[in-house]
Structure formats: structure tokens, C-alpha cells
Amino acid sequence: MAARPKPPVVQPGVSSILVNPVQRGNPLLSHIRHVAYQFAEIAPDYQVGSTTCVLFLSLKYHRLHPEYIHGRIEKIQGLYGLRILLLVCDVTEHQDYIRELTRICLINNLTIMVAWTLEEAGVYLSTYKLFEHKPPDLIKERVDNDYDSRMRAAFTSIKGVNKTDVMTLKSNFGSFSNIAHATPQQLLDCPGFGALKVRRLKDAMEKPFKPTVSKTLRPALEDERRQSKAREPSPDWPELDIELDLN
């Protein structure tokens, strides 16, 4: 029996969310704001971008039909780069259900988004579409160009160093240069700095970005490499005349 062809990924309009006809009558549609939607024959429930789709699930429905979501996930296997399960939490005892669905999403490479009302779910759908072509600048940390901000950004990139630590360093040493030239003991004397944090800080300041072999060691290593490659000739073994007494 021939395999059933996968439904195509429909290219949406410039600003429209594509909606599977099975979602017709879903009260969620009335909460989609600032963006249009249109019905189309698509595999997921909603398509909010050329590579992004959404499956909708109510916990109240999932409690009655736990097999439903597995069939919906199967229909979008191999489709879309970002696949979202939009879950509306409309039951009181929800912890176990959310834990179970999170596990299902991890196994099937889905992102789970939990909304507590239909209004909130509508905001998520609308935002995904509105931000389809937006750059990630809005969620990136902004680093000001002043000296303190750049110093804070540099030091907090070191594992274990937080903003409070940067303020401590600045108040004790005054400048980036003084911090870089501080001895391990001077750093250990600062509040909040233990041996591990000091070691990471000194490694970041002193170790090269790329490990290199020092000039003094390089000739010795090259000689050793050449010697290991050159094989010694096999020794000349004398002919042995051995008689075996088998009696």
C-alpha cells in the first residue's frame, strides 16, 4: 500500500494566520487581534509563518480524549521548523497533565506554550504572526556604550560572575586594567570571591583565546615527532641450527 502523501506547507498571506477548518467555531478565533486569519487546508491547527505552526489543545478536552494529541502530532511530523503546542489550562488539577504534555513535546520536538485563558492564547497566536519577520533585537540584552556598562557586560560573560561582583571589583580596583593586573590573593580578599571564581576570572584575563605551543617547546616537540615517525631497522638475527628430539 502506497504511503499517504504529506499535506503541503501552505504559503500564508503577508499578514494572515492560516486556520485549519476543524478549528471553525473555536472561541479562540474571536481573541485574535491586530492580524487577519483565513481558513486553509493545512496539517496543523494554525500556521503563523512559513516555517511555524501551532496545535491547539484544551486541557479539559485532553482529559476526556488523551489520544487526540498524538494523532495531531503525527500529522505534522517532518513539517515546519518551529512546532508549537498551544495549551489552554482550563482545569483546576493541571500539574500532572502539563508534566505529561511537556514530556510528549520534548519527545516530538515541539515547543509548549501554556495559556490560562482563551484571551491569552489569542495574544500568543497574534504575536507569533506579528513578529514573524521581526529581528531578535527586542529580546537581546541592550549594552550601553558607557564605560561601566561595557565593563559589566564583559565581566558577566565569565561563568559565575554576576553584576554585584562587577560592582565589587570596580569599587576595589577602580578600572579594568587594575582588575586585569590584580593578583589572585587581592581578588580573594574581595567579598563574594572564592577560589573557583578567582580562577575563572584569571583564566579569562590571562589565558590565550586559542591554545598555542610556546616557542621553547615547539622544537622539542617537532624532534620527538620526527623520531617517532622514523622506524629503526630490524636487527640481523643469527641463523640458529636447532634439532628437536621428539622421542
Coordinates of C-alpha atoms in Angstrom, one line a residue:
M1 CA 0.0 0.0 0.0
A2 CA 1.4 3.4 -1.1
A3 CA 2.3 5.8 1.7
R4 CA -0.1 8.7 2.1
P5 CA 1.5 11.9 0.8
K6 CA 2.1 14.6 3.4
P7 CA -0.1 17.7 3.2
P8 CA 1.8 20.7 1.7
V9 CA 3.0 23.6 3.8
V10 CA 0.8 26.4 2.5
Q11 CA 2.4 29.8 2.0
P12 CA 0.3 32.3 4.0
G13 CA -0.6 35.8 3.1
V14 CA 1.5 38.7 4.1
S15 CA -0.3 39.2 7.4
S16 CA -2.8 36.3 7.7
I17 CA -2.9 33.4 10.0
L18 CA -3.9 30.2 8.3
V19 CA -6.6 28.2 10.2
N20 CA -7.5 24.6 9.7
P21 CA -11.2 24.3 9.0
V22 CA -11.5 21.9 12.0
Q23 CA -11.0 25.0 14.2
R24 CA -14.1 26.7 12.8
G25 CA -16.2 27.7 15.8
N26 CA -13.4 27.7 18.3
P27 CA -13.9 30.7 20.6
L28 CA -10.2 31.3 20.4
L29 CA -10.7 32.9 16.9
S30 CA -12.6 35.8 18.4
H31 CA -9.5 36.7 20.5
I32 CA -7.1 37.0 17.6
R33 CA -6.2 40.7 17.4
H34 CA -4.4 43.1 15.0
V35 CA -3.9 40.3 12.4
A36 CA -6.3 38.7 9.9
Y37 CA -6.9 35.0 9.6
Q38 CA -8.2 32.8 6.8
F39 CA -9.2 29.1 6.5
A40 CA -7.0 26.8 4.5
E41 CA -6.3 23.1 4.2
I42 CA -3.3 22.7 6.4
A43 CA -2.0 19.9 8.6
P44 CA -1.7 21.8 11.9
D45 CA -4.5 23.8 13.5
Y46 CA -2.8 27.2 12.8
Q47 CA 0.0 28.3 10.6
V48 CA 1.5 31.6 11.9
G49 CA 4.5 31.7 9.5
S50 CA 6.0 29.9 6.6
T51 CA 8.0 27.7 9.0
T52 CA 5.9 27.9 12.2
C53 CA 2.8 26.0 13.1
V54 CA 0.5 25.7 16.1
L55 CA -1.5 22.8 17.5
F56 CA -4.3 23.9 19.9
L57 CA -5.3 21.9 22.9
S58 CA -7.6 22.4 25.8
L59 CA -6.7 20.6 29.0
K60 CA -10.4 19.9 29.6
Y61 CA -10.6 18.2 26.2
H62 CA -7.3 16.4 26.7
R63 CA -8.6 14.9 30.0
L64 CA -11.5 13.3 28.1
H65 CA -9.6 12.4 24.9
P66 CA -5.9 11.8 25.8
E67 CA -5.3 10.0 22.5
Y68 CA -6.3 13.1 20.4
I69 CA -3.0 15.0 20.6
H70 CA -0.9 12.0 19.5
G71 CA -2.8 11.9 16.2
R72 CA -2.4 15.6 15.7
I73 CA 1.3 15.5 16.3
E74 CA 1.7 12.6 13.9
K75 CA 0.1 14.6 11.1
I76 CA 2.8 17.3 11.3
Q77 CA 5.8 15.0 11.6
G78 CA 8.6 16.3 9.3
L79 CA 6.8 19.6 8.6
Y80 CA 7.7 23.1 9.8
G81 CA 10.8 24.3 11.6
L82 CA 9.0 25.5 14.7
R83 CA 6.1 23.5 16.0
I84 CA 4.1 24.8 19.0
L85 CA 1.6 23.2 21.2
L86 CA -0.7 26.0 22.5
L87 CA -2.2 24.6 25.7
V88 CA -5.1 26.3 27.4
C89 CA -5.2 25.4 31.1
D90 CA -8.9 25.3 31.9
V91 CA -8.9 22.7 34.7
T92 CA -8.1 23.0 38.4
E93 CA -5.8 20.0 38.8
H94 CA -3.4 20.6 35.9
Q95 CA 0.1 19.8 37.2
D96 CA 0.2 16.1 36.1
Y97 CA -1.4 16.9 32.7
I98 CA 1.1 19.7 32.0
R99 CA 4.0 17.5 33.1
E100 CA 2.8 14.7 30.7
L101 CA 2.3 17.0 27.8
T102 CA 5.7 18.6 28.3
R103 CA 7.3 15.2 28.1
I104 CA 5.4 14.5 24.9
C105 CA 6.5 17.8 23.4
L106 CA 10.2 17.0 24.3
I107 CA 10.0 13.6 22.6
N108 CA 8.4 15.0 19.4
N109 CA 10.4 18.3 19.2
L110 CA 7.5 20.7 20.0
T111 CA 7.6 23.9 22.0
I112 CA 4.8 24.0 24.6
M113 CA 3.1 27.4 25.4
V114 CA 0.7 27.4 28.3
A115 CA -2.1 29.9 28.4
W116 CA -4.5 30.3 31.3
T117 CA -7.3 31.9 29.3
L118 CA -8.5 31.9 25.7
E119 CA -7.7 35.7 25.6
E120 CA -4.1 34.9 26.5
A121 CA -3.9 32.2 23.9
G122 CA -5.2 34.6 21.3
V123 CA -2.5 37.1 22.2
Y124 CA 0.2 34.3 21.7
L125 CA -1.2 33.4 18.3
S126 CA -1.4 37.1 17.1
T127 CA 2.1 37.9 18.4
Y128 CA 3.7 34.9 16.6
K129 CA 2.3 36.2 13.4
L130 CA 3.0 39.9 14.0
F131 CA 6.6 39.1 14.9
E132 CA 7.2 36.6 12.1
H133 CA 9.8 38.8 10.3
K134 CA 11.0 40.8 13.3
P135 CA 14.7 40.7 14.2
P136 CA 15.6 39.4 17.7
D137 CA 16.7 42.9 18.9
L138 CA 13.7 43.2 21.2
I139 CA 14.8 40.3 23.4
K140 CA 18.5 40.9 23.2
E141 CA 20.2 42.5 26.2
R142 CA 21.0 46.1 25.5
V143 CA 24.5 47.1 26.3
D144 CA 25.0 50.9 26.6
N145 CA 28.2 52.4 25.3
D146 CA 29.3 54.0 28.6
Y147 CA 32.4 52.6 30.4
D148 CA 30.5 50.9 33.3
S149 CA 28.0 49.1 31.1
R150 CA 30.7 47.7 28.8
M151 CA 32.7 46.6 31.8
R152 CA 29.7 44.9 33.3
A153 CA 28.9 43.1 30.0
A154 CA 32.5 41.9 29.7
F155 CA 32.8 40.5 33.2
T156 CA 29.4 39.0 33.5
S157 CA 30.2 36.9 30.4
I158 CA 32.5 34.9 32.6
K159 CA 30.8 32.0 34.2
G160 CA 29.9 32.7 37.9
V161 CA 30.5 36.4 37.8
N162 CA 27.4 38.5 38.4
K163 CA 26.6 42.2 38.3
T164 CA 27.2 42.5 42.1
D165 CA 30.7 41.0 41.6
V166 CA 31.4 43.6 38.9
M167 CA 30.5 46.4 41.3
T168 CA 32.7 44.9 43.9
L169 CA 35.6 44.7 41.5
K170 CA 35.1 48.3 40.3
S171 CA 34.9 49.7 43.9
N172 CA 38.1 47.8 44.9
F173 CA 40.3 48.3 41.9
G174 CA 38.8 51.2 40.0
S175 CA 39.5 50.3 36.4
F176 CA 39.5 47.3 34.0
S177 CA 43.3 47.5 33.8
N178 CA 43.7 47.3 37.6
I179 CA 41.4 44.3 37.7
A180 CA 43.3 42.5 35.0
H181 CA 46.6 43.0 36.8
A182 CA 45.3 42.1 40.3
T183 CA 46.9 39.1 42.0
P184 CA 44.8 36.1 42.9
Q185 CA 45.2 37.0 46.6
Q186 CA 43.9 40.5 46.0
L187 CA 40.9 39.1 44.3
L188 CA 40.3 36.6 47.1
D189 CA 40.1 39.4 49.5
C190 CA 37.1 40.8 47.7
P191 CA 33.6 39.9 49.2
G192 CA 31.9 37.2 47.2
F193 CA 35.1 35.9 45.5
G194 CA 36.2 32.3 46.2
A195 CA 38.9 30.2 44.7
L196 CA 36.8 28.9 41.8
K197 CA 35.5 32.4 40.8
V198 CA 39.0 33.9 41.0
R199 CA 40.5 31.1 38.9
R200 CA 37.8 31.6 36.2
L201 CA 38.4 35.3 36.3
K202 CA 42.2 35.0 35.9
D203 CA 41.8 32.3 33.2
A204 CA 39.6 34.7 31.2
M205 CA 42.0 37.6 31.6
E206 CA 45.3 35.7 31.1
K207 CA 44.8 32.6 29.0
P208 CA 45.0 32.9 25.2
F209 CA 41.8 32.5 23.3
K210 CA 43.4 29.8 21.2
P211 CA 45.8 27.3 22.9
T212 CA 49.3 27.6 21.4
V213 CA 52.6 25.9 21.9
S214 CA 55.3 28.1 23.3
K215 CA 58.4 28.7 21.1
T216 CA 60.7 27.0 23.5
L217 CA 58.6 23.8 23.5
R218 CA 57.9 23.7 19.8
P219 CA 61.4 22.5 18.6
A220 CA 61.5 19.7 21.2
L221 CA 58.0 18.5 20.1
E222 CA 59.0 18.5 16.5
D223 CA 62.1 16.5 17.2
E224 CA 60.1 14.0 19.2
R225 CA 57.5 13.8 16.4
R226 CA 60.3 13.1 13.8
Q227 CA 61.9 10.4 15.9
S228 CA 58.6 8.7 16.4
K229 CA 58.0 8.6 12.7
A230 CA 61.4 7.1 11.8
R231 CA 61.4 3.4 12.4
E232 CA 64.5 1.6 13.4
P233 CA 65.6 -1.2 11.1
S234 CA 65.0 -4.7 12.3
P235 CA 68.2 -6.3 13.8
D236 CA 70.0 -9.1 12.0
W237 CA 69.3 -12.3 13.8
P238 CA 71.9 -15.1 13.6
E239 CA 70.8 -18.3 12.0
L240 CA 70.1 -20.9 14.6
D241 CA 70.6 -24.6 14.0
I242 CA 68.2 -26.3 16.3
E243 CA 67.4 -30.0 16.4
L244 CA 64.3 -31.2 18.2
D245 CA 64.3 -34.6 19.9
L246 CA 60.8 -35.8 19.6
N247 CA 61.4 -39.2 21.0

